[in-house]
């Protein structure tokens, strides 16, 4: 891999190759939305260090990683309204919004300059299914069907806050890394909540061209 800027054609072909490995059939317009978004992240990196990656590394570690968990969103009982908390540069919310145009996304980012970046990224990609919430994620006054996040927090630390925002039957879908660390987080949840109201599942995911260990934690709240 290289972190040098990519030519447009090379970037498009690389994205399509990764999408084939993920079995995600995005249209040409959706692929171009991904490319526009990645360009905005590259530009934003120059001003505010949004993520520590550029070029192909950015595509793999952030775009492909965000999309690698899409099957769990498709399998959710309800997914009309999806809440991406601590969205930062917009991962996973913006890639998911591109791939799931029939769902509504709320991206919570309380840091003003990052929330401003997200507003611009949504504008330039032409996405109409995203709302930016520039406050602490706990302050939203809407119930949601799915809550998701990457690199945000240990789940046990925020589980009560997350459950308060979910519709009955809703789902938490968290992007995580090593299984050993996940087991510690789940152990903390089970100590506090027991097994009476939640179903917790951990699934390994394979991200194209990425060797790092990646998992999805799926927590379903009972009706």
mmCIF file of C-alpha atoms in Angstrom:
data_model
loop_
_atom_site.group_PDB
_atom_site.id
_atom_site.type_symbol
_atom_site.label_atom_id
_atom_site.label_comp_id
_atom_site.label_asym_id
_atom_site.label_seq_id
_atom_site.Cartn_x
_atom_site.Cartn_y
_atom_site.Cartn_z
ATOM 1 C CA UNK A 1 0.000 0.000 0.000
ATOM 2 C CA UNK A 2 0.980 3.597 -0.505
ATOM 3 C CA UNK A 3 -0.125 6.739 1.245
ATOM 4 C CA UNK A 4 0.540 8.888 -1.829
ATOM 5 C CA UNK A 5 -2.456 10.676 -3.362
ATOM 6 C CA UNK A 6 -4.296 8.479 -5.836
ATOM 7 C CA UNK A 7 -5.299 9.194 -9.379
ATOM 8 C CA UNK A 8 -9.068 9.221 -9.802
ATOM 9 C CA UNK A 9 -9.169 6.105 -12.009
ATOM 10 C CA UNK A 10 -6.861 4.145 -9.702
ATOM 11 C CA UNK A 11 -8.971 5.080 -6.681
ATOM 12 C CA UNK A 12 -12.213 4.090 -8.397
ATOM 13 C CA UNK A 13 -10.855 0.693 -9.430
ATOM 14 C CA UNK A 14 -9.468 0.008 -5.963
ATOM 15 C CA UNK A 15 -12.798 0.884 -4.324
ATOM 16 C CA UNK A 16 -14.665 -1.382 -6.741
ATOM 17 C CA UNK A 17 -12.255 -4.225 -6.009
ATOM 18 C CA UNK A 18 -12.853 -3.892 -2.277
ATOM 19 C CA UNK A 19 -16.616 -3.678 -2.750
ATOM 20 C CA UNK A 20 -16.561 -6.917 -4.751
ATOM 21 C CA UNK A 21 -14.746 -8.639 -1.900
ATOM 22 C CA UNK A 22 -17.388 -7.308 0.500
ATOM 23 C CA UNK A 23 -20.214 -8.323 -1.892
ATOM 24 C CA UNK A 24 -21.639 -4.799 -1.763
ATOM 25 C CA UNK A 25 -23.220 -3.828 -5.117
ATOM 26 C CA UNK A 26 -22.919 -0.034 -5.113
ATOM 27 C CA UNK A 27 -23.939 1.852 -8.239
ATOM 28 C CA UNK A 28 -21.502 4.031 -10.178
ATOM 29 C CA UNK A 29 -23.034 7.119 -8.567
ATOM 30 C CA UNK A 30 -22.567 5.629 -5.102
ATOM 31 C CA UNK A 31 -18.932 4.797 -5.848
ATOM 32 C CA UNK A 32 -18.401 8.387 -6.965
ATOM 33 C CA UNK A 33 -20.019 9.596 -3.736
ATOM 34 C CA UNK A 34 -17.459 7.501 -1.849
ATOM 35 C CA UNK A 35 -14.667 9.072 -3.889
ATOM 36 C CA UNK A 36 -15.964 12.596 -3.269
ATOM 37 C CA UNK A 37 -16.211 11.898 0.433
ATOM 38 C CA UNK A 38 -12.680 10.485 0.609
ATOM 39 C CA UNK A 39 -11.422 13.598 -1.175
ATOM 40 C CA UNK A 40 -13.117 15.759 1.445
ATOM 41 C CA UNK A 41 -11.496 13.721 4.232
ATOM 42 C CA UNK A 42 -8.093 14.139 2.576
ATOM 43 C CA UNK A 43 -8.631 17.899 2.412
ATOM 44 C CA UNK A 44 -9.961 18.028 5.963
ATOM 45 C CA UNK A 45 -6.893 16.151 7.175
ATOM 46 C CA UNK A 46 -4.723 19.061 6.081
ATOM 47 C CA UNK A 47 -6.625 21.434 8.362
ATOM 48 C CA UNK A 48 -7.625 19.379 11.392
ATOM 49 C CA UNK A 49 -6.017 15.900 11.308
ATOM 50 C CA UNK A 50 -9.313 14.054 11.092
ATOM 51 C CA UNK A 51 -7.770 10.590 10.662
ATOM 52 C CA UNK A 52 -4.198 9.347 10.561
ATOM 53 C CA UNK A 53 -4.405 7.896 7.059
ATOM 54 C CA UNK A 54 -4.324 8.977 3.425
ATOM 55 C CA UNK A 55 -4.482 7.301 0.023
ATOM 56 C CA UNK A 56 -5.059 3.551 -0.011
ATOM 57 C CA UNK A 57 -4.590 3.341 3.752
ATOM 58 C CA UNK A 58 -7.555 5.695 4.166
ATOM 59 C CA UNK A 59 -9.692 3.590 1.841
ATOM 60 C CA UNK A 60 -8.875 0.333 3.624
ATOM 61 C CA UNK A 61 -8.824 1.373 7.278
ATOM 62 C CA UNK A 62 -11.824 3.653 7.134
ATOM 63 C CA UNK A 63 -14.044 3.220 4.040
ATOM 64 C CA UNK A 64 -13.789 -0.575 3.719
ATOM 65 C CA UNK A 65 -13.819 -1.023 7.495
ATOM 66 C CA UNK A 66 -17.021 1.035 7.757
ATOM 67 C CA UNK A 67 -18.715 -0.988 5.032
ATOM 68 C CA UNK A 68 -17.507 -4.391 6.277
ATOM 69 C CA UNK A 69 -20.257 -4.425 8.894
ATOM 70 C CA UNK A 70 -23.134 -3.565 6.562
ATOM 71 C CA UNK A 71 -24.753 -7.013 6.717
ATOM 72 C CA UNK A 72 -25.555 -6.481 10.416
ATOM 73 C CA UNK A 73 -27.456 -3.307 9.570
ATOM 74 C CA UNK A 74 -29.388 -5.129 6.852
ATOM 75 C CA UNK A 75 -30.274 -7.904 9.301
ATOM 76 C CA UNK A 76 -31.525 -5.534 12.007
ATOM 77 C CA UNK A 77 -35.209 -5.760 12.872
ATOM 78 C CA UNK A 78 -35.562 -2.013 12.319
ATOM 79 C CA UNK A 79 -33.193 0.425 10.612
ATOM 80 C CA UNK A 80 -35.206 3.461 9.578
ATOM 81 C CA UNK A 81 -33.194 5.801 11.833
ATOM 82 C CA UNK A 82 -29.504 5.121 12.558
ATOM 83 C CA UNK A 83 -27.451 7.140 15.031
ATOM 84 C CA UNK A 84 -23.647 7.354 14.549
ATOM 85 C CA UNK A 85 -22.180 8.711 17.781
ATOM 86 C CA UNK A 86 -18.762 10.364 18.049
ATOM 87 C CA UNK A 87 -18.762 10.459 14.266
ATOM 88 C CA UNK A 88 -15.545 12.479 13.884
ATOM 89 C CA UNK A 89 -14.657 12.374 10.194
ATOM 90 C CA UNK A 90 -17.937 10.584 9.415
ATOM 91 C CA UNK A 91 -16.941 6.942 9.759
ATOM 92 C CA UNK A 92 -18.932 4.721 9.676
ATOM 93 C CA UNK A 93 -21.985 6.958 9.193
ATOM 94 C CA UNK A 94 -21.284 8.518 5.802
ATOM 95 C CA UNK A 95 -20.167 5.321 4.009
ATOM 96 C CA UNK A 96 -23.199 3.533 5.459
ATOM 97 C CA UNK A 97 -25.511 6.360 4.382
ATOM 98 C CA UNK A 98 -24.155 6.049 0.845
ATOM 99 C CA UNK A 99 -24.762 2.294 0.843
ATOM 100 C CA UNK A 100 -28.143 2.428 2.642
ATOM 101 C CA UNK A 101 -30.051 5.305 1.029
ATOM 102 C CA UNK A 102 -33.371 4.067 2.450
ATOM 103 C CA UNK A 103 -32.210 4.684 6.042
ATOM 104 C CA UNK A 104 -31.984 8.030 7.838
ATOM 105 C CA UNK A 105 -28.687 8.791 9.566
ATOM 106 C CA UNK A 106 -27.912 11.169 12.414
ATOM 107 C CA UNK A 107 -24.217 11.889 12.927
ATOM 108 C CA UNK A 108 -23.416 13.162 16.418
ATOM 109 C CA UNK A 109 -20.182 15.156 16.735
ATOM 110 C CA UNK A 110 -19.878 17.710 19.516
ATOM 111 C CA UNK A 111 -16.530 19.204 18.358
ATOM 112 C CA UNK A 112 -17.544 22.237 16.342
ATOM 113 C CA UNK A 113 -14.912 22.134 13.611
ATOM 114 C CA UNK A 114 -15.545 18.437 12.999
ATOM 115 C CA UNK A 115 -19.309 18.984 12.884
ATOM 116 C CA UNK A 116 -18.645 21.725 10.325
ATOM 117 C CA UNK A 117 -16.546 19.328 8.275
ATOM 118 C CA UNK A 118 -19.386 16.799 8.332
ATOM 119 C CA UNK A 119 -21.854 19.416 7.103
ATOM 120 C CA UNK A 120 -19.587 20.201 4.162
ATOM 121 C CA UNK A 121 -18.942 16.543 3.396
ATOM 122 C CA UNK A 122 -22.678 15.850 3.272
ATOM 123 C CA UNK A 123 -23.188 18.866 1.020
ATOM 124 C CA UNK A 124 -20.456 17.891 -1.442
ATOM 125 C CA UNK A 125 -21.494 14.246 -1.637
ATOM 126 C CA UNK A 126 -25.107 15.216 -2.280
ATOM 127 C CA UNK A 127 -26.442 12.938 0.455
ATOM 128 C CA UNK A 128 -29.979 13.744 1.573
ATOM 129 C CA UNK A 129 -30.391 11.068 4.256
ATOM 130 C CA UNK A 130 -27.993 12.564 6.837
ATOM 131 C CA UNK A 131 -28.563 15.013 9.686
ATOM 132 C CA UNK A 132 -25.632 16.438 11.676
ATOM 133 C CA UNK A 133 -26.139 16.759 15.446
ATOM 134 C CA UNK A 134 -23.434 19.034 16.817
ATOM 135 C CA UNK A 135 -23.889 18.265 20.502
ATOM 136 C CA UNK A 136 -23.237 15.534 23.042
ATOM 137 C CA UNK A 137 -24.890 12.376 21.737
ATOM 138 C CA UNK A 138 -26.930 12.040 24.965
ATOM 139 C CA UNK A 139 -28.765 15.310 24.286
ATOM 140 C CA UNK A 140 -30.716 14.175 21.255
ATOM 141 C CA UNK A 141 -34.490 14.087 21.782
ATOM 142 C CA UNK A 142 -35.240 11.338 19.269
ATOM 143 C CA UNK A 143 -35.440 7.587 19.691
ATOM 144 C CA UNK A 144 -33.507 5.584 17.102
ATOM 145 C CA UNK A 145 -33.536 2.056 15.731
ATOM 146 C CA UNK A 146 -29.770 1.501 15.580
ATOM 147 C CA UNK A 147 -26.825 3.115 17.350
ATOM 148 C CA UNK A 148 -23.371 2.607 15.868
ATOM 149 C CA UNK A 149 -19.845 3.831 16.544
ATOM 150 C CA UNK A 150 -16.168 3.229 15.805
ATOM 151 C CA UNK A 151 -13.257 4.081 18.120
ATOM 152 C CA UNK A 152 -15.617 5.858 20.499
ATOM 153 C CA UNK A 153 -15.821 4.238 23.914
ATOM 154 C CA UNK A 154 -15.793 1.003 25.867
ATOM 155 C CA UNK A 155 -19.383 -0.195 25.553
ATOM 156 C CA UNK A 156 -19.843 -0.777 29.260
ATOM 157 C CA UNK A 157 -19.168 2.887 30.000
ATOM 158 C CA UNK A 158 -22.031 4.122 27.816
ATOM 159 C CA UNK A 159 -24.467 1.195 27.703
ATOM 160 C CA UNK A 160 -27.113 2.851 29.899
ATOM 161 C CA UNK A 161 -27.017 6.039 27.810
ATOM 162 C CA UNK A 162 -27.268 4.049 24.585
ATOM 163 C CA UNK A 163 -30.213 1.965 25.751
ATOM 164 C CA UNK A 164 -32.068 5.127 26.759
ATOM 165 C CA UNK A 165 -31.923 6.300 23.132
ATOM 166 C CA UNK A 166 -33.041 3.040 21.523
ATOM 167 C CA UNK A 167 -36.533 2.022 20.511
ATOM 168 C CA UNK A 168 -37.598 -1.295 22.077
ATOM 169 C CA UNK A 169 -36.236 -3.951 19.742
ATOM 170 C CA UNK A 170 -33.425 -1.625 18.690
ATOM 171 C CA UNK A 171 -29.812 -2.618 18.100
ATOM 172 C CA UNK A 172 -26.356 -1.345 19.041
ATOM 173 C CA UNK A 173 -23.748 -2.152 16.384
ATOM 174 C CA UNK A 174 -20.220 -1.341 17.523
ATOM 175 C CA UNK A 175 -17.051 -1.615 15.438
ATOM 176 C CA UNK A 176 -14.284 -3.165 17.532
ATOM 177 C CA UNK A 177 -10.838 -4.707 17.208
ATOM 178 C CA UNK A 178 -9.295 -7.492 19.274
ATOM 179 C CA UNK A 179 -11.547 -10.179 20.709
ATOM 180 C CA UNK A 180 -9.793 -10.225 24.106
ATOM 181 C CA UNK A 181 -10.587 -6.557 24.670
ATOM 182 C CA UNK A 182 -14.173 -7.073 23.564
ATOM 183 C CA UNK A 183 -14.607 -9.913 26.063
ATOM 184 C CA UNK A 184 -13.556 -7.533 28.851
ATOM 185 C CA UNK A 185 -16.131 -4.951 27.738
ATOM 186 C CA UNK A 186 -18.917 -7.511 27.485
ATOM 187 C CA UNK A 187 -18.028 -8.894 30.900
ATOM 188 C CA UNK A 188 -18.528 -5.439 32.363
ATOM 189 C CA UNK A 189 -21.930 -5.123 30.657
ATOM 190 C CA UNK A 190 -23.085 -8.502 31.947
ATOM 191 C CA UNK A 191 -22.058 -7.634 35.503
ATOM 192 C CA UNK A 192 -24.239 -4.550 35.389
ATOM 193 C CA UNK A 193 -27.165 -5.690 33.265
ATOM 194 C CA UNK A 194 -27.315 -9.480 33.550
ATOM 195 C CA UNK A 195 -28.781 -11.304 30.565
ATOM 196 C CA UNK A 196 -32.408 -10.339 31.103
ATOM 197 C CA UNK A 197 -32.842 -7.488 28.615
ATOM 198 C CA UNK A 198 -30.037 -7.811 26.081
ATOM 199 C CA UNK A 199 -28.802 -10.294 23.503
ATOM 200 C CA UNK A 200 -25.074 -9.817 22.848
ATOM 201 C CA UNK A 201 -23.281 -11.262 19.834
ATOM 202 C CA UNK A 202 -19.695 -10.859 18.605
ATOM 203 C CA UNK A 203 -18.901 -11.534 14.953
ATOM 204 C CA UNK A 204 -15.545 -11.428 13.227
ATOM 205 C CA UNK A 205 -15.440 -9.410 10.006
ATOM 206 C CA UNK A 206 -12.875 -9.449 7.219
ATOM 207 C CA UNK A 207 -11.888 -6.051 5.826
ATOM 208 C CA UNK A 208 -10.355 -6.200 2.336
ATOM 209 C CA UNK A 209 -6.560 -5.708 2.357
ATOM 210 C CA UNK A 210 -6.484 -5.287 6.147
ATOM 211 C CA UNK A 211 -4.629 -7.758 8.370
ATOM 212 C CA UNK A 212 -5.736 -6.276 11.697
ATOM 213 C CA UNK A 213 -8.295 -8.177 13.775
ATOM 214 C CA UNK A 214 -11.773 -6.666 13.418
ATOM 215 C CA UNK A 215 -15.073 -7.610 15.049
ATOM 216 C CA UNK A 216 -18.605 -6.321 15.279
ATOM 217 C CA UNK A 217 -20.439 -6.308 18.600
ATOM 218 C CA UNK A 218 -24.217 -6.550 18.133
ATOM 219 C CA UNK A 219 -26.391 -5.839 21.165
ATOM 220 C CA UNK A 220 -30.122 -6.296 20.713
ATOM 221 C CA UNK A 221 -32.563 -4.764 23.138
ATOM 222 C CA UNK A 222 -35.631 -6.884 23.783
ATOM 223 C CA UNK A 223 -39.076 -5.582 22.882
#
